[in-house]
Coordinates of C-alpha atoms in Angstrom, one line a residue:
Chain A
D3 CA -28.4 104.1 77.2
A4 CA -30.2 103.6 74.1
G5 CA -30.7 99.9 74.7
V6 CA -30.4 97.0 72.2
I7 CA -31.0 98.3 68.7
Q8 CA -32.3 96.0 66.1
S9 CA -33.1 96.8 62.4
P10 CA -35.5 96.5 60.5
R11 CA -38.2 96.4 62.7
H12 CA -40.1 94.8 60.1
E13 CA -39.3 92.7 57.0
V14 CA -41.3 91.3 54.3
T15 CA -39.8 89.2 51.7
E16 CA -40.5 86.5 49.1
M17 CA -39.5 82.9 49.5
G18 CA -36.2 82.4 48.2
Q19 CA -34.7 85.7 48.9
E20 CA -31.8 86.6 51.4
V21 CA -32.8 88.2 54.7
T22 CA -30.2 90.1 57.0
L23 CA -31.4 91.1 60.4
R24 CA -29.1 93.5 62.3
C25 CA -28.3 94.0 66.1
K26 CA -26.5 96.6 68.0
P27 CA -25.9 95.2 71.6
I28 CA -25.7 97.7 74.5
S29 CA -22.0 99.0 74.7
G30 CA -20.1 97.1 77.5
H31 CA -22.0 94.0 77.2
N32 CA -19.8 90.9 76.0
S33 CA -22.7 88.4 75.6
L34 CA -25.2 88.6 72.5
F35 CA -27.9 86.2 72.0
W36 CA -30.5 85.8 68.8
Y37 CA -33.9 84.4 69.7
R38 CA -36.6 83.4 67.6
Q39 CA -40.4 83.5 68.6
T40 CA -43.1 81.6 66.9
M41 CA -46.4 80.5 68.1
M42 CA -45.7 76.9 67.9
R43 CA -42.3 77.0 69.6
G44 CA -42.4 80.1 71.8
L45 CA -38.9 81.8 72.6
E46 CA -36.2 79.7 71.5
L47 CA -32.4 80.6 71.4
L48 CA -30.7 80.2 68.2
I49 CA -27.0 81.4 68.9
Y50 CA -24.8 82.8 71.7
F51 CA -21.7 84.9 71.3
N52 CA -19.2 85.6 74.0
N53 CA -16.8 88.3 73.2
N54 CA -17.6 88.0 69.6
V55 CA -17.1 84.4 69.6
P56 CA -19.9 81.9 68.8
I57 CA -20.1 79.8 71.9
D58 CA -23.4 77.8 71.2
D59 CA -25.2 77.6 67.9
S60 CA -27.0 74.4 68.6
G61 CA -30.3 76.3 68.3
M62 CA -29.5 77.5 64.7
P63 CA -32.3 75.6 62.6
E64 CA -30.4 74.7 59.5
D65 CA -27.5 75.6 57.3
R66 CA -29.8 78.2 55.8
F67 CA -29.1 80.2 59.0
S68 CA -25.9 82.0 59.8
A69 CA -24.9 84.6 62.3
K70 CA -21.9 86.8 62.8
M71 CA -20.4 89.1 65.1
P72 CA -17.5 91.0 63.6
N73 CA -17.1 93.3 66.3
A74 CA -18.5 93.9 69.6
S75 CA -20.9 96.5 68.6
F76 CA -22.5 94.6 65.6
S77 CA -24.1 91.2 64.8
T78 CA -26.2 89.9 61.7
L79 CA -28.5 87.1 61.4
K80 CA -28.7 85.9 57.8
I81 CA -31.3 83.7 56.2
Q82 CA -30.2 82.3 52.9
P83 CA -32.5 81.3 51.3
S84 CA -35.7 82.4 53.2
E85 CA -38.9 80.2 53.3
P86 CA -42.2 80.7 54.7
R87 CA -41.6 78.8 57.8
D88 CA -39.1 81.2 58.9
S89 CA -41.6 83.9 59.5
A90 CA -41.4 84.9 63.2
V91 CA -40.1 87.4 65.5
Y92 CA -36.3 87.5 65.8
F93 CA -34.9 89.0 69.1
C94 CA -31.3 90.0 69.8
A95 CA -30.4 90.3 73.4
S96 CA -27.2 91.3 75.2
G97 CA -25.6 91.0 78.6
L98 CA -22.6 90.4 80.6
A99 CA -21.1 87.2 80.6
G100 CA -20.4 84.9 83.8
G101 CA -23.1 83.9 86.4
H102 CA -26.7 84.4 86.0
N103 CA -26.8 87.9 84.5
E104 CA -30.0 89.7 83.2
Q105 CA -30.2 89.6 79.3
F106 CA -31.6 92.8 77.7
F107 CA -33.9 92.4 74.7
G108 CA -34.0 94.4 71.7
P109 CA -37.5 95.1 70.2
G110 CA -37.3 92.5 67.8
T111 CA -37.7 92.2 63.9
R112 CA -40.9 90.9 62.8
L113 CA -40.1 88.8 59.6
T114 CA -42.7 87.7 57.1
V115 CA -41.7 85.5 54.4
L116 CA -44.4 85.0 51.4
Chain B
D27 CA -39.5 69.4 74.1
Q28 CA -40.8 72.1 76.2
Q29 CA -38.9 71.9 79.5
V30 CA -40.6 75.1 81.0
K31 CA -44.5 75.2 80.8
Q32 CA -46.9 77.9 81.6
N33 CA -50.3 76.2 81.3
S34 CA -52.3 79.2 81.6
P35 CA -52.2 81.3 78.3
S36 CA -54.4 84.0 80.0
L37 CA -55.1 85.6 83.1
S38 CA -57.9 88.4 83.8
V39 CA -57.6 90.1 87.1
Q40 CA -59.4 93.2 88.8
E41 CA -57.3 96.2 89.7
G42 CA -56.0 96.2 93.2
R43 CA -56.2 92.1 93.5
I44 CA -53.6 89.8 93.3
S45 CA -52.2 88.2 90.1
I46 CA -51.0 84.8 90.4
L47 CA -48.9 83.3 87.4
N48 CA -47.9 79.6 87.7
C49 CA -44.9 77.8 85.9
D50 CA -43.9 74.3 86.0
Y51 CA -40.5 72.8 84.7
T52 CA -39.2 69.3 84.2
N53 CA -35.3 69.6 84.2
S54 CA -34.1 68.9 87.6
M55 CA -30.8 70.6 86.7
F56 CA -32.2 74.0 86.4
D57 CA -30.7 76.2 89.1
Y58 CA -32.1 79.6 88.5
F59 CA -35.5 81.0 87.5
L60 CA -36.3 84.2 86.0
W61 CA -39.6 86.2 85.0
Y62 CA -39.8 88.5 82.0
K63 CA -42.5 90.8 81.1
K64 CA -43.3 91.8 77.5
Y65 CA -45.5 94.6 76.1
P66 CA -46.6 94.3 72.3
A67 CA -44.0 95.5 69.8
E68 CA -41.4 95.4 72.4
G69 CA -38.7 92.7 73.5
P70 CA -39.0 91.0 76.9
T71 CA -37.7 92.8 79.9
F72 CA -36.4 91.2 83.1
L73 CA -38.8 91.6 86.2
I74 CA -37.5 89.3 88.8
S75 CA -35.4 86.1 89.4
I76 CA -34.7 83.3 91.9
S77 CA -31.9 81.0 92.6
S78 CA -32.6 77.5 93.4
I79 CA -31.2 77.6 96.9
K80 CA -34.1 80.1 97.9
D81 CA -37.7 79.6 97.9
K82 CA -38.9 83.3 97.7
N83 CA -37.7 86.6 96.5
E84 CA -39.5 89.7 96.8
D85 CA -39.2 93.0 95.0
G86 CA -41.8 95.6 95.6
R87 CA -45.1 94.5 94.3
F88 CA -43.6 91.4 92.8
T89 CA -42.8 88.0 94.5
V90 CA -41.4 84.8 93.1
F91 CA -41.9 81.6 95.2
L92 CA -39.9 78.3 94.1
N93 CA -41.0 74.9 95.1
K94 CA -38.2 72.5 94.0
S95 CA -39.9 69.5 95.1
A96 CA -42.9 70.0 93.0
K97 CA -40.7 71.6 90.2
H98 CA -43.2 74.6 90.2
L99 CA -42.6 78.4 90.7
S100 CA -45.2 81.1 91.0
L101 CA -45.1 84.9 90.5
H102 CA -47.4 87.0 92.7
I103 CA -48.3 90.6 91.8
V104 CA -49.9 92.6 94.8
P105 CA -51.6 95.0 94.1
S106 CA -52.3 94.5 90.2
Q107 CA -52.3 97.8 88.3
P108 CA -53.3 98.5 84.8
G109 CA -49.7 98.8 83.8
D110 CA -49.1 95.1 84.6
S111 CA -51.0 94.2 81.5
A112 CA -48.5 92.4 79.6
V113 CA -47.2 88.9 78.4
Y114 CA -45.2 87.4 81.4
F115 CA -42.6 84.5 80.5
C116 CA -41.2 82.2 83.0
A117 CA -37.5 81.2 82.0
A118 CA -35.1 78.6 83.6
S119 CA -31.2 77.9 83.3
F120 CA -28.7 75.5 84.5
N121 CA -25.7 77.4 83.1
D122 CA -25.0 81.3 83.0
Y123 CA -26.6 81.9 79.6
K124 CA -29.0 79.4 78.3
L125 CA -32.5 80.3 79.2
S126 CA -35.6 77.8 78.5
F127 CA -38.7 79.9 78.1
G128 CA -42.2 79.1 79.0
A129 CA -44.9 79.9 76.4
G130 CA -46.1 82.9 78.2
T131 CA -49.3 84.1 80.1
T132 CA -51.3 87.2 78.9
V133 CA -52.1 89.3 82.0
T134 CA -55.1 91.6 81.7
V135 CA -55.8 93.9 84.6
R136 CA -59.4 95.2 84.4
A137 CA -60.2 98.7 85.9

């Protein structure tokens, strides 16, 4: 199994540009999570999908952030327009819904907004 | 508001000795606790977990202890090995998906 796949691994962009992060969850998993890791706030959940439907987006910082899951094998996290304070590592994780099931994390995308 | 706290940012231990990582939480609703391990440039990987109905769970060299009255849990690694050098995150949840993570403790195992 290839695990959770994220692309790109690194992204450097200028303030105001649109950024799209991509995630391919593990086949068969029906839960998908987007996390952000920063020095100030640590690892925080941005949004949770169950069977491709957004269930909890309370962690999305503001309207500049949006996430989609058009099918069971693909999700995107978009930031438009990006700002320097969005610089962080963004992780995607997948798992099986129901009970306290393990979340499997991807390698992350390191985003730098200049 | 950090509901899960790891007050020691780093820990250095000699190979073969015990590593003890601590974690405190404030939300009494948490009923499931996990430890994740993270190497540089990789995502966190699940290590071990414990339900609030237990006070100990053991898996090989790793043991997690839970003290609900003190809202405290700890991870013991015995014996510590060089491959254990990583960042360890404590996490807690009260439903089946939302994890609250601590800030992490960087463990360095010295040869």
